[in-house]
mmCIF file of C-alpha atoms in Angstrom:
data_model
loop_
_atom_site.group_PDB
_atom_site.id
_atom_site.type_symbol
_atom_site.label_atom_id
_atom_site.label_comp_id
_atom_site.label_asym_id
_atom_site.label_seq_id
_atom_site.Cartn_x
_atom_site.Cartn_y
_atom_site.Cartn_z
ATOM 1 C CA UNK F 6 0.000 0.000 0.000
ATOM 2 C CA UNK F 7 2.887 2.386 0.716
ATOM 3 C CA UNK F 8 4.244 2.920 -2.795
ATOM 4 C CA UNK F 9 0.786 3.166 -4.390
ATOM 5 C CA UNK F 10 -0.668 5.512 -1.804
ATOM 6 C CA UNK F 11 2.584 7.491 -1.643
ATOM 7 C CA UNK F 12 2.481 7.916 -5.426
ATOM 8 C CA UNK F 13 -1.102 9.160 -5.215
ATOM 9 C CA UNK F 14 -0.121 11.648 -2.515
ATOM 10 C CA UNK F 15 2.861 12.799 -4.590
ATOM 11 C CA UNK F 16 0.650 13.335 -7.638
ATOM 12 C CA UNK F 17 -1.772 15.391 -5.561
ATOM 13 C CA UNK F 18 1.213 17.283 -4.161
ATOM 14 C CA UNK F 19 2.473 18.164 -7.647
ATOM 15 C CA UNK F 20 -1.000 19.388 -8.612
ATOM 16 C CA UNK F 21 -1.120 21.422 -5.395
ATOM 17 C CA UNK F 22 2.294 22.915 -6.182
ATOM 18 C CA UNK F 23 1.133 23.938 -9.650
ATOM 19 C CA UNK F 24 -2.045 25.508 -8.288
ATOM 20 C CA UNK F 25 -0.188 27.398 -5.549
ATOM 21 C CA UNK F 26 2.279 28.717 -8.131
ATOM 22 C CA UNK F 27 -0.558 29.714 -10.457
ATOM 23 C CA UNK F 28 -2.381 31.591 -7.690
ATOM 24 C CA UNK F 29 0.874 33.204 -6.475
ATOM 25 C CA UNK F 30 0.760 32.101 -2.848
ATOM 26 C CA UNK F 31 4.412 33.015 -2.179
ATOM 27 C CA UNK F 32 4.034 36.816 -2.238
ATOM 28 C CA UNK F 33 1.009 36.577 0.053
ATOM 29 C CA UNK F 34 2.984 34.531 2.582
ATOM 30 C CA UNK F 35 5.936 36.917 2.569
ATOM 31 C CA UNK F 36 3.724 39.465 4.342
ATOM 32 C CA UNK F 37 3.975 37.433 7.565
ATOM 33 C CA UNK F 38 6.965 38.150 9.785
ATOM 34 C CA UNK F 39 7.512 34.484 10.638
ATOM 35 C CA UNK F 40 7.786 33.502 6.987
ATOM 36 C CA UNK F 41 10.067 36.433 6.204
ATOM 37 C CA UNK F 42 12.321 35.511 9.137
ATOM 38 C CA UNK F 43 12.534 31.885 7.945
ATOM 39 C CA UNK F 44 13.394 33.053 4.445
ATOM 40 C CA UNK F 45 16.395 34.967 5.823
ATOM 41 C CA UNK F 46 18.126 31.738 6.896
ATOM 42 C CA UNK F 47 21.144 31.281 4.582
ATOM 43 C CA UNK F 48 20.247 27.878 3.154
ATOM 44 C CA UNK F 49 16.605 28.724 2.571
ATOM 45 C CA UNK F 50 17.454 32.195 1.237
ATOM 46 C CA UNK F 51 19.825 30.712 -1.351
ATOM 47 C CA UNK F 52 17.279 28.167 -2.562
ATOM 48 C CA UNK F 53 14.402 30.662 -2.685
ATOM 49 C CA UNK F 54 16.625 33.143 -4.512
ATOM 50 C CA UNK F 55 17.673 30.524 -7.051
ATOM 51 C CA UNK F 56 14.193 29.027 -7.492
ATOM 52 C CA UNK F 57 11.616 31.800 -7.273
ATOM 53 C CA UNK F 58 8.646 29.432 -7.201
ATOM 54 C CA UNK F 59 9.985 27.278 -4.354
ATOM 55 C CA UNK F 60 7.826 28.917 -1.680
ATOM 56 C CA UNK F 61 4.695 28.488 -3.815
ATOM 57 C CA UNK F 62 5.571 24.884 -4.599
ATOM 58 C CA UNK F 63 6.310 23.997 -0.983
ATOM 59 C CA UNK F 64 3.088 25.437 0.408
ATOM 60 C CA UNK F 65 1.028 23.842 -2.355
ATOM 61 C CA UNK F 66 2.566 20.420 -1.802
ATOM 62 C CA UNK F 67 2.163 20.579 1.965
ATOM 63 C CA UNK F 68 -1.500 21.629 1.895
ATOM 64 C CA UNK F 69 -2.425 19.222 -0.907
ATOM 65 C CA UNK F 70 -0.786 16.193 0.735
ATOM 66 C CA UNK F 71 -2.366 16.907 4.128
ATOM 67 C CA UNK F 72 -5.835 17.369 2.611
ATOM 68 C CA UNK F 73 -5.465 14.292 0.387
ATOM 69 C CA UNK F 74 -4.373 12.153 3.334
ATOM 70 C CA UNK F 75 -7.345 13.269 5.419
ATOM 71 C CA UNK F 76 -9.825 12.763 2.577
ATOM 72 C CA UNK F 77 -8.276 9.369 1.828
ATOM 73 C CA UNK F 78 -8.825 8.356 5.425
ATOM 74 C CA UNK F 79 -12.428 9.588 5.408
ATOM 75 C CA UNK F 80 -13.151 7.829 2.111
ATOM 76 C CA UNK F 81 -11.697 4.558 3.355
ATOM 77 C CA UNK F 82 -13.613 4.828 6.607
ATOM 78 C CA UNK F 83 -16.896 5.362 4.769
ATOM 79 C CA UNK F 84 -16.350 2.203 2.706
ATOM 80 C CA UNK F 85 -15.701 0.140 5.864
ATOM 81 C CA UNK F 86 -12.073 -0.572 5.004
ATOM 82 C CA UNK F 87 -9.830 -1.083 7.986
ATOM 83 C CA UNK F 88 -7.728 2.086 7.904
ATOM 84 C CA UNK F 89 -6.074 4.028 10.690
ATOM 85 C CA UNK F 90 -5.561 7.759 10.644
ATOM 86 C CA UNK F 91 -1.901 8.625 10.928
ATOM 87 C CA UNK F 92 -0.801 10.099 14.211
ATOM 88 C CA UNK F 93 0.165 13.380 12.567
ATOM 89 C CA UNK F 94 -3.081 13.733 10.569
ATOM 90 C CA UNK F 95 -1.142 13.949 7.313
ATOM 91 C CA UNK F 96 1.121 16.775 8.465
ATOM 92 C CA UNK F 97 4.105 14.417 8.714
ATOM 93 C CA UNK F 98 3.545 13.194 5.164
ATOM 94 C CA UNK F 99 3.203 16.731 3.852
ATOM 95 C CA UNK F 100 6.299 17.950 5.679
ATOM 96 C CA UNK F 101 8.423 14.990 4.614
ATOM 97 C CA UNK F 102 7.326 15.408 0.981
ATOM 98 C CA UNK F 103 8.319 19.090 1.041
ATOM 99 C CA UNK F 104 11.637 18.454 2.792
ATOM 100 C CA UNK F 105 12.534 15.644 0.387
ATOM 101 C CA UNK F 106 11.581 17.864 -2.555
ATOM 102 C CA UNK F 107 13.818 20.673 -1.328
ATOM 103 C CA UNK F 108 16.729 18.306 -0.624
ATOM 104 C CA UNK F 109 16.537 16.776 -4.094
ATOM 105 C CA UNK F 110 16.212 20.268 -5.579
ATOM 106 C CA UNK F 111 19.420 21.283 -3.819
ATOM 107 C CA UNK F 112 21.217 18.524 -5.769
ATOM 108 C CA UNK F 113 19.496 19.330 -9.061
ATOM 109 C CA UNK F 114 22.555 19.608 -11.317
ATOM 110 C CA UNK F 115 24.246 16.249 -10.614
ATOM 111 C CA UNK F 116 20.889 14.460 -10.390
ATOM 112 C CA UNK F 117 19.643 15.781 -13.713
ATOM 113 C CA UNK F 118 23.022 15.141 -15.358
ATOM 114 C CA UNK F 119 22.779 11.485 -14.312
ATOM 115 C CA UNK F 120 19.174 11.337 -15.525
ATOM 116 C CA UNK F 121 20.224 12.794 -18.888
ATOM 117 C CA UNK F 122 23.031 10.242 -19.160
ATOM 118 C CA UNK F 123 20.748 7.290 -18.438
ATOM 119 C CA UNK F 124 17.629 8.403 -20.334
ATOM 120 C CA UNK F 125 18.661 10.844 -23.087
ATOM 121 C CA UNK F 126 15.502 10.242 -25.115
ATOM 122 C CA UNK F 127 13.291 11.528 -22.279
ATOM 123 C CA UNK F 128 15.515 14.425 -21.241
ATOM 124 C CA UNK F 129 14.259 16.905 -23.858
ATOM 125 C CA UNK F 130 10.644 16.147 -22.976
ATOM 126 C CA UNK F 131 11.309 16.731 -19.267
ATOM 127 C CA UNK F 132 13.226 19.962 -19.930
ATOM 128 C CA UNK F 133 10.439 21.277 -22.149
ATOM 129 C CA UNK F 134 7.400 20.459 -20.025
ATOM 130 C CA UNK F 135 8.640 20.292 -16.424
ATOM 131 C CA UNK F 136 12.005 21.987 -16.375
ATOM 132 C CA UNK F 137 14.982 20.563 -14.551
ATOM 133 C CA UNK F 138 14.030 22.134 -11.226
ATOM 134 C CA UNK F 139 10.396 21.039 -11.470
ATOM 135 C CA UNK F 140 11.391 17.486 -12.306
ATOM 136 C CA UNK F 141 13.816 17.240 -9.389
ATOM 137 C CA UNK F 142 11.321 18.757 -6.960
ATOM 138 C CA UNK F 143 8.610 16.348 -8.145
ATOM 139 C CA UNK F 144 11.008 13.410 -7.776
ATOM 140 C CA UNK F 145 11.745 14.470 -4.205
ATOM 141 C CA UNK F 146 8.049 14.877 -3.431
ATOM 142 C CA UNK F 147 7.408 11.354 -4.662
ATOM 143 C CA UNK F 148 10.254 9.892 -2.598
ATOM 144 C CA UNK F 149 9.180 11.785 0.525
ATOM 145 C CA UNK F 150 5.519 10.846 0.184
ATOM 146 C CA UNK F 151 6.267 7.159 -0.386
ATOM 147 C CA UNK F 152 8.690 6.945 2.538
ATOM 148 C CA UNK F 153 6.288 8.844 4.819
ATOM 149 C CA UNK F 154 3.434 6.534 3.902
ATOM 150 C CA UNK F 155 5.524 3.392 4.380
ATOM 151 C CA UNK F 156 6.668 4.428 7.837
ATOM 152 C CA UNK F 157 3.128 5.667 8.621
ATOM 153 C CA UNK F 158 3.882 9.274 9.483
#
């Protein structure tokens, strides 16, 4: 169940990231002092400076994964399947998906170079439709969501 459900959560997270970017959630969040203070940390500041949409993506993934996990639990409960709600109510899955996405994004260049070496026929498609940064972030989201679901965060 972990890899299938984790993949579903990752897909929902990618859709949430796209929607948050489209609605421009990042500039709205920068108005809060807490967010602005967190964005001044050197590591986060460098990543947000390099990838302008990172704040939008991260918020969209987090909210989408949490909501999808809760709705998945409610849907399973209504069909009388034996399902337990995670102890973090989906927040752990959302946070781990975002953190994994950011970590993979930090290693974008060597990761995408290896991807291009192993699958050159797909590389142009990925560059055109997702971009290197979007692909790496989505790969991290998938890994984080699957791991979080397997360990039942």
